[in-house]
Coordinates of N, CA and C in Angstrom, one line a residue:
X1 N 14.4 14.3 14.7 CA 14.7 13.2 13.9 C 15.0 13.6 12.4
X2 N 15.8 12.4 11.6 CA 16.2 13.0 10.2 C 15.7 12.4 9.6
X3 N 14.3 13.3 8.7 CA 13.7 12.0 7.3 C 13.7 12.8 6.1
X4 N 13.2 12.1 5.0 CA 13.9 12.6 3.8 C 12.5 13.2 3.6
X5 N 11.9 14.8 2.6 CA 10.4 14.9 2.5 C 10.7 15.3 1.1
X6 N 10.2 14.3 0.4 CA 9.8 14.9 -1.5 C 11.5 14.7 -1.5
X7 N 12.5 14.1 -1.1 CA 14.1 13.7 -1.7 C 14.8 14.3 -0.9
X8 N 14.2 15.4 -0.4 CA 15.5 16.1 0.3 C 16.0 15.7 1.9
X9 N 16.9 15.9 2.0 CA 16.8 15.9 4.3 C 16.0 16.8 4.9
X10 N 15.3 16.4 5.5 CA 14.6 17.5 6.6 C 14.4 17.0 7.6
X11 N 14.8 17.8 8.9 CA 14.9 17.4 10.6 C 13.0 18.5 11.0
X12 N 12.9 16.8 11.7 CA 11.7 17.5 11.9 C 11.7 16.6 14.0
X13 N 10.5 17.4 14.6 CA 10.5 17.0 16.4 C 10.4 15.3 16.2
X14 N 11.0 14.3 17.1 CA 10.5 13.3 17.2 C 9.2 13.1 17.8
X15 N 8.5 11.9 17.2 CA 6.9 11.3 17.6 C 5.9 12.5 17.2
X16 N 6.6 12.9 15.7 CA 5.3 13.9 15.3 C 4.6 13.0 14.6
X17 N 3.2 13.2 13.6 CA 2.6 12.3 13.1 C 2.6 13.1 11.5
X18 N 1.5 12.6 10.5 CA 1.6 13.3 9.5 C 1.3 14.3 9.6
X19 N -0.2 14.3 10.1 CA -0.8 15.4 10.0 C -0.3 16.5 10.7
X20 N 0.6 16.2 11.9 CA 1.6 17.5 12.0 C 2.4 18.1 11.8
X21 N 2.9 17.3 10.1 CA 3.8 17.5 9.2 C 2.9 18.3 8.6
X22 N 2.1 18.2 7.8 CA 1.0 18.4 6.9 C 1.1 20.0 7.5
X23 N 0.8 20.0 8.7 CA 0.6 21.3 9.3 C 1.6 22.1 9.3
X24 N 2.6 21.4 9.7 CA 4.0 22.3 9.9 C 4.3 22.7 8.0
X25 N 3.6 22.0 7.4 CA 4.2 22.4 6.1 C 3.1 23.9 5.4
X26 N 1.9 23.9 6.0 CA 1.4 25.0 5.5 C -0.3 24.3 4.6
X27 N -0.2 23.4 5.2 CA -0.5 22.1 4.0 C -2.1 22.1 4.1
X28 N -2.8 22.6 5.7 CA -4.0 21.4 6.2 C -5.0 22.4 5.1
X29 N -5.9 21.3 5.0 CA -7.1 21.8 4.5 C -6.9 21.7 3.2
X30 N -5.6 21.8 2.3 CA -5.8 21.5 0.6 C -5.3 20.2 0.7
X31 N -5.6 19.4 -0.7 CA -6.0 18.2 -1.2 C -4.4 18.0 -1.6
X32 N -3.8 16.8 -0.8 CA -2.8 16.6 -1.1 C -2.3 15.0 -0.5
X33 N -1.7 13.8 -1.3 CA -1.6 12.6 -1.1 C -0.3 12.7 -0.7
X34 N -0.2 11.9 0.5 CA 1.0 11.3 1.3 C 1.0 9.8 1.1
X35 N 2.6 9.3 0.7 CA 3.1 8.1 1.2 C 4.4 8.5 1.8
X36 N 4.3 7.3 2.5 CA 4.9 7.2 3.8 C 5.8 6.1 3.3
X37 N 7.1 5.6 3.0 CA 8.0 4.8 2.6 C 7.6 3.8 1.5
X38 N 6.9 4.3 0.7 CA 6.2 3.9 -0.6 C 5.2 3.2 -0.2
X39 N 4.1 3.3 0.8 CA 2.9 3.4 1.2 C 2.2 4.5 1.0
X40 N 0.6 4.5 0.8 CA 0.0 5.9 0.3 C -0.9 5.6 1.9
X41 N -0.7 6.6 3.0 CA -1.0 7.0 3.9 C -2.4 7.5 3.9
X42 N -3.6 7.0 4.0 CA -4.8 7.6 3.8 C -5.4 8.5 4.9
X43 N -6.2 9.9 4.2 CA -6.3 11.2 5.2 C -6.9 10.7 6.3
X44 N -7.7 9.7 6.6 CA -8.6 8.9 7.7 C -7.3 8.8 8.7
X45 N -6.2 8.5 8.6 CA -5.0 7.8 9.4 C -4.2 9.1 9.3
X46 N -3.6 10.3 8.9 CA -2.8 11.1 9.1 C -2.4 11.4 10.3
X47 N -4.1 11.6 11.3 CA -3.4 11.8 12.8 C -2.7 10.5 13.6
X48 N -3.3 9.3 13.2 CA -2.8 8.6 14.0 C -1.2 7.6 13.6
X49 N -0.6 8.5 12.6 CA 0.2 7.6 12.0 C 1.3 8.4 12.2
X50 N 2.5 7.7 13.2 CA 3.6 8.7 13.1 C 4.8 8.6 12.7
X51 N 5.8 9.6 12.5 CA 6.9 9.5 12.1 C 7.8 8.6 12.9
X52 N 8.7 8.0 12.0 CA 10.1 7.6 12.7 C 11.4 8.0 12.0
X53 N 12.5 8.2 12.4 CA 13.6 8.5 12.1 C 14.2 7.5 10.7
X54 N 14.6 8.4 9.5 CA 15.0 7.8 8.5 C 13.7 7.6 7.6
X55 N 12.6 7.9 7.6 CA 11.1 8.1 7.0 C 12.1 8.5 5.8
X56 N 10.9 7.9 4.7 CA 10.7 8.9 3.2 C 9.3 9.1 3.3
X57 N 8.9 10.4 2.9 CA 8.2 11.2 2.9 C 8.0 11.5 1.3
X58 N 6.7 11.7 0.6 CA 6.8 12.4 -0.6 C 5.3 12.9 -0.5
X59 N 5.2 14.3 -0.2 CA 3.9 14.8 -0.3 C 3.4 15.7 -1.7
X60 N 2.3 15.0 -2.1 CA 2.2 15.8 -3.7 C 0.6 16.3 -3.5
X61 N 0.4 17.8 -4.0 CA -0.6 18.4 -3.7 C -1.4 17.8 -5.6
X62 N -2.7 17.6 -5.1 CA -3.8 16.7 -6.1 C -4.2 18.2 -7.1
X63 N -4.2 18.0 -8.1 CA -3.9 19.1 -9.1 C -5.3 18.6 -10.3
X64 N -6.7 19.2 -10.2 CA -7.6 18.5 -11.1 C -7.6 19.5 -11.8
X65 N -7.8 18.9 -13.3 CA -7.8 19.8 -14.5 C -9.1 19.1 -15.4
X66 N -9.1 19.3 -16.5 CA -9.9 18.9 -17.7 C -9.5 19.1 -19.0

C-alpha cells in the first residue's frame, strides 16, 4: 500500500499496524509520538491500529532537554 510517512511516499505491506511500522523503521523501544491522519495514535493502541492505503503518517522521536 501507498502512504505518505513524515511528507514523503513510502510503500509499505498491506494490513500492517503501527507498531509494525514503528519496527520496520528501527524505532521500538525509543520515545517517539505517532499521528495517524492528524490524530495522535496513543502507544497503548499502536498494535492494534492499522494501516490503510493513502495514510499520513508523521512519526517524531520525543527529544527532552532543560
Amino acid at each position: 500500500m501507498h502512504i505518505q510517512l513524515n511528507g514523503e511516499p513510502f510503500e509499505f505491506p498491506d494490513g500492517q499496524t503501527v507498531a509494525d511500522l514503528i519496527s520496520h523503521l528501527e524505532l521500538t523501544g525509543q520515545r517517539v509520538a505517532v499521528e495517524l491522519n492528524l490524530d495522535i495514535v496513543p502507544r497503548s493502541q499502536h498494535a492494534s491500529t492499522r494501516l490503510s492505503e493513502g495514510d499520513r503518517i508523521e512519526v517524531v522521536h520525543a527529544i527532552g532537554g532543560g
